[in-house]
Short mmCIF file of C-alpha atoms and ligand atoms in Angstrom, two decimals:
data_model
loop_
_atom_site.label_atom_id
_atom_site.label_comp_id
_atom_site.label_asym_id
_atom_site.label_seq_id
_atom_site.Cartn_x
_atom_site.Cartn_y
_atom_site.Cartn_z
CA UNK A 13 -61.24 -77.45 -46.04
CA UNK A 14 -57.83 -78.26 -44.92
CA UNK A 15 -56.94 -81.58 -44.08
CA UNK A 16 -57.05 -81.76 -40.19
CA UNK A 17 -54.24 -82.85 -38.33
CA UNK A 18 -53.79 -85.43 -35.58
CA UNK A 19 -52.99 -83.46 -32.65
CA UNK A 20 -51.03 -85.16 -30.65
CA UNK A 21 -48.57 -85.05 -33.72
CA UNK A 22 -47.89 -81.63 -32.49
CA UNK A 23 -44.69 -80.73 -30.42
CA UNK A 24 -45.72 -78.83 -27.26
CA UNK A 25 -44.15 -76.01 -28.57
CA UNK A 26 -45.91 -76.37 -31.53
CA UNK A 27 -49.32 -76.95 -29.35
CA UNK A 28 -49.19 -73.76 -26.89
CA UNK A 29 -47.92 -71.45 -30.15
CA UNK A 30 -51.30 -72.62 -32.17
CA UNK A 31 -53.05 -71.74 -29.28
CA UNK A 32 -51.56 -68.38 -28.86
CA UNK A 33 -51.72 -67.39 -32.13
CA UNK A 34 -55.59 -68.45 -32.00
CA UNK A 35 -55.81 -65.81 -29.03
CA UNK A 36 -56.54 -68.56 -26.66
CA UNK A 37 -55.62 -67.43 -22.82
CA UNK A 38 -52.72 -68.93 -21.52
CA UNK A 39 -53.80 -71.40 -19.23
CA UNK A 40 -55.93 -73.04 -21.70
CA UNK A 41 -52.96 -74.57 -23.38
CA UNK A 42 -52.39 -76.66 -20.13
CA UNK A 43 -55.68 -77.37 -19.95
CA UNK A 44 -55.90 -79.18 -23.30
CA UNK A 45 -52.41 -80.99 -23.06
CA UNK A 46 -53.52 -82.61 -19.39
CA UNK A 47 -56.56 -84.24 -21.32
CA UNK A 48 -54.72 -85.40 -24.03
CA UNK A 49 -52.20 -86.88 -22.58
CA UNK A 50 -53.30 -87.20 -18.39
CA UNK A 51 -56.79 -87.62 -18.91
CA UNK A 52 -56.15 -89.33 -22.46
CA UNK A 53 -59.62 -88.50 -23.93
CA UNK A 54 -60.85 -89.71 -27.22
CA UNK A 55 -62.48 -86.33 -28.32
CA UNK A 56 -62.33 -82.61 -27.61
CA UNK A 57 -65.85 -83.11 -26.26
CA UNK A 58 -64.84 -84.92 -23.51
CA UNK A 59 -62.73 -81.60 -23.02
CA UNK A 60 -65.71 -80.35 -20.67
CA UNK A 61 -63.75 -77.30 -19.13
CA UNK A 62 -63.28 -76.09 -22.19
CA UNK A 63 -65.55 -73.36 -23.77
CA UNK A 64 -68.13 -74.87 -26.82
CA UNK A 65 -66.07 -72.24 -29.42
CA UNK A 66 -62.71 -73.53 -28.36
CA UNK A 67 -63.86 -77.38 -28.65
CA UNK A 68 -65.17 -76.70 -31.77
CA UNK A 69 -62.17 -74.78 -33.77
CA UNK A 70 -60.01 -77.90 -32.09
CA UNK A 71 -62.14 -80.02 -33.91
CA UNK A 72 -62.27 -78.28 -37.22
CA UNK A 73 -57.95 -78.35 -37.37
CA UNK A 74 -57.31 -81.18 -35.61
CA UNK A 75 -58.90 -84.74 -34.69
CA UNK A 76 -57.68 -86.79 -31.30
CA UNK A 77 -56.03 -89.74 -32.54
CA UNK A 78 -54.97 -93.26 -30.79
CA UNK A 79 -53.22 -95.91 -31.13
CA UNK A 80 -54.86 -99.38 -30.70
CA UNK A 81 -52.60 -102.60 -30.40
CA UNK A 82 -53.15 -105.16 -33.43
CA UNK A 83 -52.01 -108.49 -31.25
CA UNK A 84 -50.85 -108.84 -27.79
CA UNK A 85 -49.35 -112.13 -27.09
CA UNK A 86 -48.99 -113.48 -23.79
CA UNK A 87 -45.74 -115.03 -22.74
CA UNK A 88 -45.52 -118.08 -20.02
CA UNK A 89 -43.97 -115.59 -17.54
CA UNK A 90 -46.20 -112.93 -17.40
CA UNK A 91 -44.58 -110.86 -20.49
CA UNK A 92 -46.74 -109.20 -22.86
CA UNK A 93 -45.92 -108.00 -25.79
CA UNK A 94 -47.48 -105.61 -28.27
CA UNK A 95 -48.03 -105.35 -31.80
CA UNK A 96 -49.00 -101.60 -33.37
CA UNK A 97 -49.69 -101.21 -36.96
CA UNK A 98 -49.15 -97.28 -37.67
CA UNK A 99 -50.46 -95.71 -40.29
CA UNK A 100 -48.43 -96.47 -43.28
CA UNK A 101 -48.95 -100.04 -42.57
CA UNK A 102 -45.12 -100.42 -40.72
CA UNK A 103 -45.29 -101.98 -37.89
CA UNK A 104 -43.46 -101.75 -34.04
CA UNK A 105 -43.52 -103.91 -30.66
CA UNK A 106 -43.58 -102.81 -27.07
CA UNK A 107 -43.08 -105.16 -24.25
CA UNK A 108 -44.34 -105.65 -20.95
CA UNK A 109 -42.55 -106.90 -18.56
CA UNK A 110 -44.48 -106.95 -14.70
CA UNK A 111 -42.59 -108.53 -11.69
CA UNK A 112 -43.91 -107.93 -8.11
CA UNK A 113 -42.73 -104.21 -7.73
CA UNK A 114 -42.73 -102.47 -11.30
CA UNK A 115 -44.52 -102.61 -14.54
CA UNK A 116 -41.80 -102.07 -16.75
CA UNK A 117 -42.76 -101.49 -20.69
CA UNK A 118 -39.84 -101.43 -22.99
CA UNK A 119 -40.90 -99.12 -26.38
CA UNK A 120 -39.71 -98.83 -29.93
CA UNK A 121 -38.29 -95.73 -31.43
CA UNK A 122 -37.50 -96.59 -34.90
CA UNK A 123 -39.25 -99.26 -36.95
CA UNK A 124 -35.69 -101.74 -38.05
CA UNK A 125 -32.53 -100.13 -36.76
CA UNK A 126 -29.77 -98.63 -38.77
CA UNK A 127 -26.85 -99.69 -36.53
CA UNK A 128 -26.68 -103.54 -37.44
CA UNK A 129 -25.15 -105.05 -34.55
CA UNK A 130 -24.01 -108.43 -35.50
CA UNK A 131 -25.99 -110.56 -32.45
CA UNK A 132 -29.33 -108.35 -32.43
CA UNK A 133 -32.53 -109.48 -35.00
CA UNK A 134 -33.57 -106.14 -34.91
CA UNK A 135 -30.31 -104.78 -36.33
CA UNK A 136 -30.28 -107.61 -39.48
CA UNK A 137 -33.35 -105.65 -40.82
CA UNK A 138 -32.08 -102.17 -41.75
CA UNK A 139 -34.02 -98.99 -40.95
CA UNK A 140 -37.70 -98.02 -42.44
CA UNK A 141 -37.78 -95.66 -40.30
CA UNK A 142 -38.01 -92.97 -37.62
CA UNK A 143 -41.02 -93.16 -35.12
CA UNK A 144 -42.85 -89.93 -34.40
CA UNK A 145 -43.19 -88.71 -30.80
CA UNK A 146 -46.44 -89.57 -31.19
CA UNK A 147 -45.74 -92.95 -32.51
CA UNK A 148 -43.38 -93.45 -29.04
CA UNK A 149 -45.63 -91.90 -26.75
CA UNK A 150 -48.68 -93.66 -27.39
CA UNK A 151 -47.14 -96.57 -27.36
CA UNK A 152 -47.04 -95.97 -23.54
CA UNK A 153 -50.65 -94.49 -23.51
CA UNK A 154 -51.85 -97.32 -25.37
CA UNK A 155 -50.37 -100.08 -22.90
CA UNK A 156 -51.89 -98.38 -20.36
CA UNK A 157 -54.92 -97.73 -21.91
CA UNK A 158 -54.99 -102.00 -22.22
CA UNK A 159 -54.17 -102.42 -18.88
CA UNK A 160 -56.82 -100.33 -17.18
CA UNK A 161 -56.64 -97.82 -14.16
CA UNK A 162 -55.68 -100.23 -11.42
CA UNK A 163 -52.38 -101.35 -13.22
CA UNK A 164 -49.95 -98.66 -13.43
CA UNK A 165 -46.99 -98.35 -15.68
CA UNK A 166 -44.40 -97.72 -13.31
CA UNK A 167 -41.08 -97.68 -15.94
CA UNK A 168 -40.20 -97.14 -19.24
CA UNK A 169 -37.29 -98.06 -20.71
CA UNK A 170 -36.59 -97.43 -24.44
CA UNK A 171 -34.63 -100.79 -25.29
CA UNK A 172 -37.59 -102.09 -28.28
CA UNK A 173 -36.32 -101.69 -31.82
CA UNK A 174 -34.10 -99.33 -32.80
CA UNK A 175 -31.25 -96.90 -31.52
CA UNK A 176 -33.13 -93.80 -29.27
CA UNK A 177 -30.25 -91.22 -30.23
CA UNK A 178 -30.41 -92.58 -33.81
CA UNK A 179 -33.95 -90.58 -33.87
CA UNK A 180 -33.10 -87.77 -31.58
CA UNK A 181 -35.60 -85.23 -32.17
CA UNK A 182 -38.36 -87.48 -31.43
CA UNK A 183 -36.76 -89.52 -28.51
CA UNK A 184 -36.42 -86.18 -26.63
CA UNK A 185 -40.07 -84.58 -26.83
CA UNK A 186 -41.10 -87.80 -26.36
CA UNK A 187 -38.89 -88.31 -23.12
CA UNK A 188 -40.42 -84.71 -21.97
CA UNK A 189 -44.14 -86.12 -22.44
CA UNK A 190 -43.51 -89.17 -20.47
CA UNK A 191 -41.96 -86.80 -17.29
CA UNK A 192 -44.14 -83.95 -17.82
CA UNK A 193 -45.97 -83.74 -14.40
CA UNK A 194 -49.41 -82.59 -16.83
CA UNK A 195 -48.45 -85.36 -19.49
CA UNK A 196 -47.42 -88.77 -18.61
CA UNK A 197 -45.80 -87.79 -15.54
CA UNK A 198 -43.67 -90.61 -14.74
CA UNK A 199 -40.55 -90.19 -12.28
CA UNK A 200 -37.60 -89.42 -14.13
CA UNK A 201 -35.51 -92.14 -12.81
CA UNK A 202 -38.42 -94.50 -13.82
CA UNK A 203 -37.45 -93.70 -17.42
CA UNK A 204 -34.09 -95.00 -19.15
CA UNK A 205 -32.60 -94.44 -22.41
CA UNK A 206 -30.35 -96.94 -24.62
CA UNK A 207 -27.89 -96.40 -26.81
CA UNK A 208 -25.44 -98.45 -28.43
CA UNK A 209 -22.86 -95.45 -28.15
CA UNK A 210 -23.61 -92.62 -30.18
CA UNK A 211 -21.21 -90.29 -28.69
CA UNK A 212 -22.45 -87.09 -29.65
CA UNK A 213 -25.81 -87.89 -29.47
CA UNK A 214 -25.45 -89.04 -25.98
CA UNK A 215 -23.53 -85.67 -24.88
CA UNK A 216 -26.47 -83.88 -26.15
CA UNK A 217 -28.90 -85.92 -24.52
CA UNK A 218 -27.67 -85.36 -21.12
CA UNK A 219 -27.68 -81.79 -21.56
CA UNK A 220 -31.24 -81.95 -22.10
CA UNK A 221 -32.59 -84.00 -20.04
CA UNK A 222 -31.63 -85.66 -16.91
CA UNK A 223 -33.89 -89.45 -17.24
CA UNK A 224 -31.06 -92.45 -16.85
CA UNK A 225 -28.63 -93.43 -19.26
CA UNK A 226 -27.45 -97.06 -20.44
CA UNK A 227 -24.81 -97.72 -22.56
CA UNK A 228 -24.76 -101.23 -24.31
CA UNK A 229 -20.92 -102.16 -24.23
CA UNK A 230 -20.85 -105.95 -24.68
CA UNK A 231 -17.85 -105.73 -26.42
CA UNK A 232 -14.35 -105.07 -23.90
CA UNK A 233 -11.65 -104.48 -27.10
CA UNK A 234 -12.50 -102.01 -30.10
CA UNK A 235 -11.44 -105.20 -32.25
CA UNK A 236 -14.43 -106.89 -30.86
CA UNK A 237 -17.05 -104.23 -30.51
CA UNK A 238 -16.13 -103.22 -33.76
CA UNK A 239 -18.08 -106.52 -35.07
CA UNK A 240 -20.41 -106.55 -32.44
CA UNK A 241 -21.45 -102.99 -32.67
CA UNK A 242 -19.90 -101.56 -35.67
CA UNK A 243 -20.96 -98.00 -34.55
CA UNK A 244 -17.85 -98.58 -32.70
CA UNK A 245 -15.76 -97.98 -35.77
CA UNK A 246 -17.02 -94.35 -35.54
CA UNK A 247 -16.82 -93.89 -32.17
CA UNK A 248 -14.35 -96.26 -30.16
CA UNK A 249 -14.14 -97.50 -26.79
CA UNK A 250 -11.68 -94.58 -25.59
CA UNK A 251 -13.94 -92.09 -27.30
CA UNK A 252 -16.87 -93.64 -25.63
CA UNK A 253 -15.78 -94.04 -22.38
CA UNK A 254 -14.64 -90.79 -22.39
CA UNK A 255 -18.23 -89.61 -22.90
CA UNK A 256 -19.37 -91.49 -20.26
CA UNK A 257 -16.47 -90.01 -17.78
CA UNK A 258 -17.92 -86.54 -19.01
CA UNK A 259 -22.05 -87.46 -19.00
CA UNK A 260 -23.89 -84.88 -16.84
CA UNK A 261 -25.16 -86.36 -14.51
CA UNK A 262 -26.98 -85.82 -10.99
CA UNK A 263 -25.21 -86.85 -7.90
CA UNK A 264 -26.02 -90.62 -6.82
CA UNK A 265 -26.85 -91.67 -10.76
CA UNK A 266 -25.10 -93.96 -12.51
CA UNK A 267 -24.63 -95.05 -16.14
CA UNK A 268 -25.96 -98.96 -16.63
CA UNK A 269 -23.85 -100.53 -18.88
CA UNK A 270 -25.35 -103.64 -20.50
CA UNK A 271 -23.60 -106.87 -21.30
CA UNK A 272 -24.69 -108.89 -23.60
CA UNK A 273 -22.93 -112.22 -23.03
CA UNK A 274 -22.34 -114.14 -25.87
CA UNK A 275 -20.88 -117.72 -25.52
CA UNK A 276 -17.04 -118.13 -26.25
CA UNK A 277 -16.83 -114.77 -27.40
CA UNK A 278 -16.66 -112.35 -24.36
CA UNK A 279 -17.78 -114.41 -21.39
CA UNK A 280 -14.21 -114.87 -20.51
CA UNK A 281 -12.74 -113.58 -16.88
CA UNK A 282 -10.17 -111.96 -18.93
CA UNK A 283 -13.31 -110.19 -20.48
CA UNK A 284 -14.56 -109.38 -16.73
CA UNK A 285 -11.00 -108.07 -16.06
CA UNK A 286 -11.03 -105.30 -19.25
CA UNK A 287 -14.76 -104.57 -18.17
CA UNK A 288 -13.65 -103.49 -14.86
CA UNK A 289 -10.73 -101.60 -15.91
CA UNK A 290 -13.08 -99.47 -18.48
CA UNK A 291 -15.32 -98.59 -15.81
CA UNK A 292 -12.76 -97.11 -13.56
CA UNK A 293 -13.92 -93.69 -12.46
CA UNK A 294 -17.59 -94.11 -13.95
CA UNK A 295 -20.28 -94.48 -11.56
CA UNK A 296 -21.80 -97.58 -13.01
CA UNK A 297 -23.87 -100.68 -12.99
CA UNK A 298 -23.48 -103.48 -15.41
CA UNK A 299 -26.87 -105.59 -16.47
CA UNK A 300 -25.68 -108.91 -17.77
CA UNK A 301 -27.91 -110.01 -20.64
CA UNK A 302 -27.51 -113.77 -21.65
CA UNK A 303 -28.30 -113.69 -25.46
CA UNK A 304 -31.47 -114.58 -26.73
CA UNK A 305 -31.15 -116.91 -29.41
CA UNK A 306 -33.00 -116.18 -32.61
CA UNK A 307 -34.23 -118.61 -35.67
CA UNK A 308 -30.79 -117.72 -37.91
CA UNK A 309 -28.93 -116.05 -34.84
CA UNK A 310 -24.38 -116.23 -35.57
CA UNK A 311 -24.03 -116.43 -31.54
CA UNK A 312 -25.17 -118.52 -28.70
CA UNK A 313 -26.05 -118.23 -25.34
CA UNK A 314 -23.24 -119.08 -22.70
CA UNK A 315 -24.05 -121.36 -19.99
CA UNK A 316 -25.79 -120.01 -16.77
CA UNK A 317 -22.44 -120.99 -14.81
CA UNK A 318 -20.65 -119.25 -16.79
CA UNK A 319 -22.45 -116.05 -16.53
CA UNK A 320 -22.65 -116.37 -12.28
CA UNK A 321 -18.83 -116.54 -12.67
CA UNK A 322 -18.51 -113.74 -14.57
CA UNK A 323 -21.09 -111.61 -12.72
CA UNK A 324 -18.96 -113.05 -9.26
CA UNK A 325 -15.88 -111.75 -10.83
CA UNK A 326 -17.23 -108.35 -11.06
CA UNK A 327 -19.23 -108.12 -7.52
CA UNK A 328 -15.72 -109.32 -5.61
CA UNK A 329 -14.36 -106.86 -7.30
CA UNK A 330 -17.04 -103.98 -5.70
CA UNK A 331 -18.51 -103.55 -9.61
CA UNK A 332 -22.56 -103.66 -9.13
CA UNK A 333 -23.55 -106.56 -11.79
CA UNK A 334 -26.87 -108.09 -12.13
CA UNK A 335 -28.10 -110.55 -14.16
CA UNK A 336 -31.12 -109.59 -16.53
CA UNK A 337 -33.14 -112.21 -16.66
CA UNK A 338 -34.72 -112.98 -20.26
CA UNK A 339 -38.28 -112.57 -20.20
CA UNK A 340 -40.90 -113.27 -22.72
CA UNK A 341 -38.54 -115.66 -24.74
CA UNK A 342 -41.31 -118.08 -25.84
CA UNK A 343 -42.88 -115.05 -28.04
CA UNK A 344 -39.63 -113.81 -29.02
CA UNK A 345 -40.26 -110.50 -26.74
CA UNK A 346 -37.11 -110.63 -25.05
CA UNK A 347 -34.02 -108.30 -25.79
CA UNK A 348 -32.56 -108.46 -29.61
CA UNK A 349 -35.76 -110.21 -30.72
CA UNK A 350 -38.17 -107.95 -31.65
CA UNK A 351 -38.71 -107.26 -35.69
CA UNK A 352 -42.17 -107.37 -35.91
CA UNK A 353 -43.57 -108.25 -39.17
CA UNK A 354 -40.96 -106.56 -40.77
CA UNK A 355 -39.03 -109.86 -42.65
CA UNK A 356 -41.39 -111.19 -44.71
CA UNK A 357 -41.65 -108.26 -46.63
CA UNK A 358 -37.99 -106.88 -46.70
CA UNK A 359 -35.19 -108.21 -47.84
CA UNK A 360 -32.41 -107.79 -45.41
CA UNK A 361 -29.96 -104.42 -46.04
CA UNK A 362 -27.33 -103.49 -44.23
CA UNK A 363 -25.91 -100.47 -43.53
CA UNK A 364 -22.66 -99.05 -43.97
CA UNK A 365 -20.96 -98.10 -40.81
CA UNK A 366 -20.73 -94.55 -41.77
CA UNK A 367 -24.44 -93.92 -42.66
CA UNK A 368 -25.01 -96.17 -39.31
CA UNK A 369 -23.54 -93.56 -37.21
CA UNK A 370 -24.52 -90.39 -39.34
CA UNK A 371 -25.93 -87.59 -36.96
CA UNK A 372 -29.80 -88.08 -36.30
CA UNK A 373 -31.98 -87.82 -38.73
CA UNK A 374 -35.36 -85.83 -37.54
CA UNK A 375 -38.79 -86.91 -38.56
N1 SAH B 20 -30.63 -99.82 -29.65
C1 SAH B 20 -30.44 -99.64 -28.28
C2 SAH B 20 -31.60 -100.13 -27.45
C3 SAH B 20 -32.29 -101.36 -27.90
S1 SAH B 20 -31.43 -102.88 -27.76
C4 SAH B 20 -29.18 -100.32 -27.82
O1 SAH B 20 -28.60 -101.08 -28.57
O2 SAH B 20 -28.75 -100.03 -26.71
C5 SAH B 20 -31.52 -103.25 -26.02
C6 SAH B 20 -30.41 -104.16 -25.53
O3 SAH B 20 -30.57 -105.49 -26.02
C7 SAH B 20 -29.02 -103.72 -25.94
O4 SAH B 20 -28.19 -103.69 -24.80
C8 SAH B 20 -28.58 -104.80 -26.90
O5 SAH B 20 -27.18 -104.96 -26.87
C9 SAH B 20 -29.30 -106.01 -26.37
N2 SAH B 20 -29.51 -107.09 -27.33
C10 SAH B 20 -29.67 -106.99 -28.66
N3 SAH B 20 -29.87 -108.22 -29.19
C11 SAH B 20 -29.83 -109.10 -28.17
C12 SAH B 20 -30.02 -110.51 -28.07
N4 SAH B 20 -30.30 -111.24 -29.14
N5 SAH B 20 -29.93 -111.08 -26.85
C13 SAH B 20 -29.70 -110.33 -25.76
N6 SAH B 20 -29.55 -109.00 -25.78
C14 SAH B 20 -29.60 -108.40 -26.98
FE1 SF4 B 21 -30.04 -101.41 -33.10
FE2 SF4 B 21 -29.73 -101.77 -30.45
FE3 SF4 B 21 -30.15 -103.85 -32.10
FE4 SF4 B 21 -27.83 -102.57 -32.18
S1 SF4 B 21 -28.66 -103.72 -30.44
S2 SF4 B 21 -29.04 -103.21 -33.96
S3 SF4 B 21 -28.47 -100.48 -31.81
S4 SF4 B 21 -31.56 -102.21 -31.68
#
């Protein structure tokens, strides 16, 4: 017998043309991807309006799979995060961050990242690599699974470990299963997508889909962002901006740019100054981000004064700036610090900046 096959590994695509090649009427195929991913069963028995014949061939090809968080640590502010062992014995986080309005849960696309950005943990690890769809999407499912019916997770953003556009293929069907009014069906300015700036990628991206859009630019010069974010070598600040000048984008949306602010390196006013002056003619919104320090980190945080000044410079100026507060720092779950248990079994690579910013690699 062949090996059966975890079916939410499937694209939709994939799903609907099994389906139709099995003969199986139309409206079944909606039918089955509501309770996989809306009613998130654990078996195709639970699939009750489903004939006996159909339940059973599902179960003969495929098997319903889930994903069950190893540890959860709690952090002193509320934060959760998540540990997920997949398969091969890798390993990703997810965060979640509640305040009084949202339950925000910030997921993983790539186990390490490729892109090894000088201040972020994550990026001093190298890629293992990609995450599946499935490994993205139930990463949401999962959370929510943990957190019961009453709590609901209201965003997603995909800021976790590794660079979204880096894995393209899956970022995007798994962007269309967390929107999908029959999947996950969350509003699609509840869900954001991060990128440290691969141009192309990001073009793409906003063809496809229309879910929000930050950039991380943390770096105002190309000779600074170039060690910051050495994707930047491949794609520059003129090249970038000019992307963002050119994303598609509905009317009222903006781009979020995100600021990391890194003491005595580009917390400066004349920083603020060349921020403003690159985001002339974008409709934007800059998230300062005081670095989280790391055991090992090169930078350090700036002082809180420092950071109201430069966030004042901005909002005199009419530039919408707010200031991200860190959460879950006491179990490293706040931005740049996630790595799972990656480091004690890998010694640190690093990338050059060419195969950093090669096109995405599927699957
Ligand atoms: N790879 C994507 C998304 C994940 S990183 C990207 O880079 O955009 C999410 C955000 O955390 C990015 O804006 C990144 O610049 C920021 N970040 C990385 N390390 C950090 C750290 N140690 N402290 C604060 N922010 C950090
Ligand atoms: Fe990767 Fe983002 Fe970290 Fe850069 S900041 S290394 S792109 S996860």
């Amino acid at each position: 017998m062949e090996q059966r096959r975890n079916i939410k590994a499937l694209t939709l695509a994939q799903l609907g043309q099994t389906l139709k090649d099995w003969g199986v009427e139309g409206f079944r195929f909606e039918q089955v991807f509501r309770w996989l991913y809306q009613k998130d069963v654990a078996s195709f028995d639970e699939m009750s309006n489903l004939s006996k014949a159909l339940r059973a061939k599902l179960a003969e090809h495929f098997t319903v799979e889930r994903m069950i968080p190893a540890a959860v640590q709690v952090s002193d502010d509320g934060t959760r995060k998540f540990l997920f062992q997949l398969s091969d014995k890798e390993s990703v986080e997810s965060v979640l961050i509640p305040n009084e309005e949202r339950q925000t849960l910030c997921i993983s696309t790539q186990v390490g990242c490729a892109m090894a950005c000088s201040f972020c943990l994550t990026g001093t690890l190298g890629l293992t690599r990609n995450l599946s769809h499935y490994e993205i999407v139930e990463q949401v499912m999962a959370v929510q699974r943990a957190l019961g019916p009453e709590t609901r997770i209201t965003n997603v953003v995909y800021m976790g470990m590794g660079e979204p556009l880096h894995n393209f293929d899956n970022v995007v069907e798994s962007v269309r299963l967390l929107i999908d009014e029959k999947a996950l069906n969350l509003s699609k300015n509840k869900v954001t997508v991060s990128t440290s700036g691969l141009v192309p990628q990001m073009l793409k991206f906003g063809e496809l889909l229309d879910v929000k859009l930050a950039v991380s630019l943390t770096g105002t010069t190309d000779e600074m962002r170039d060690v910051l974010i050495p994707v930047n070598r491949k794609y520059d600040l003129k090249t970038l901006m000019r992307a963002c000048r050119d994303y598609p984008m509905k009317r009222r949306n903006r781009i979020t740019f995100e600021y990391t602010l890194l003491k005595g390196v580009n917390d400066s006013l004349e920083d603020a100054k060349r921020l403003i002056k690159l985001l002339q003619g974008i409709p934007a919104k800059v998230n300062l981000i005081p670095f989280n320090e790391y055991p090992g980190s090169l930078y350090r945080r700036c002082e809180d004064e420092t950071m109201f000044r430069f966030q004042k410079y901005l909002l005199d100026r009419h530039v919408q700036a707010n200031v991200r507060t860190s959460r879950g720092r006491d179990i490293l779950g706040a931005c740049g610090q996630l790595k799972a248990a990656m480091e004690q079994r890998r010694v640190p690579k690093r990338p050059r900046v060419s195969e950093a910013g090669s096109a995405p690699t599927a699957n």
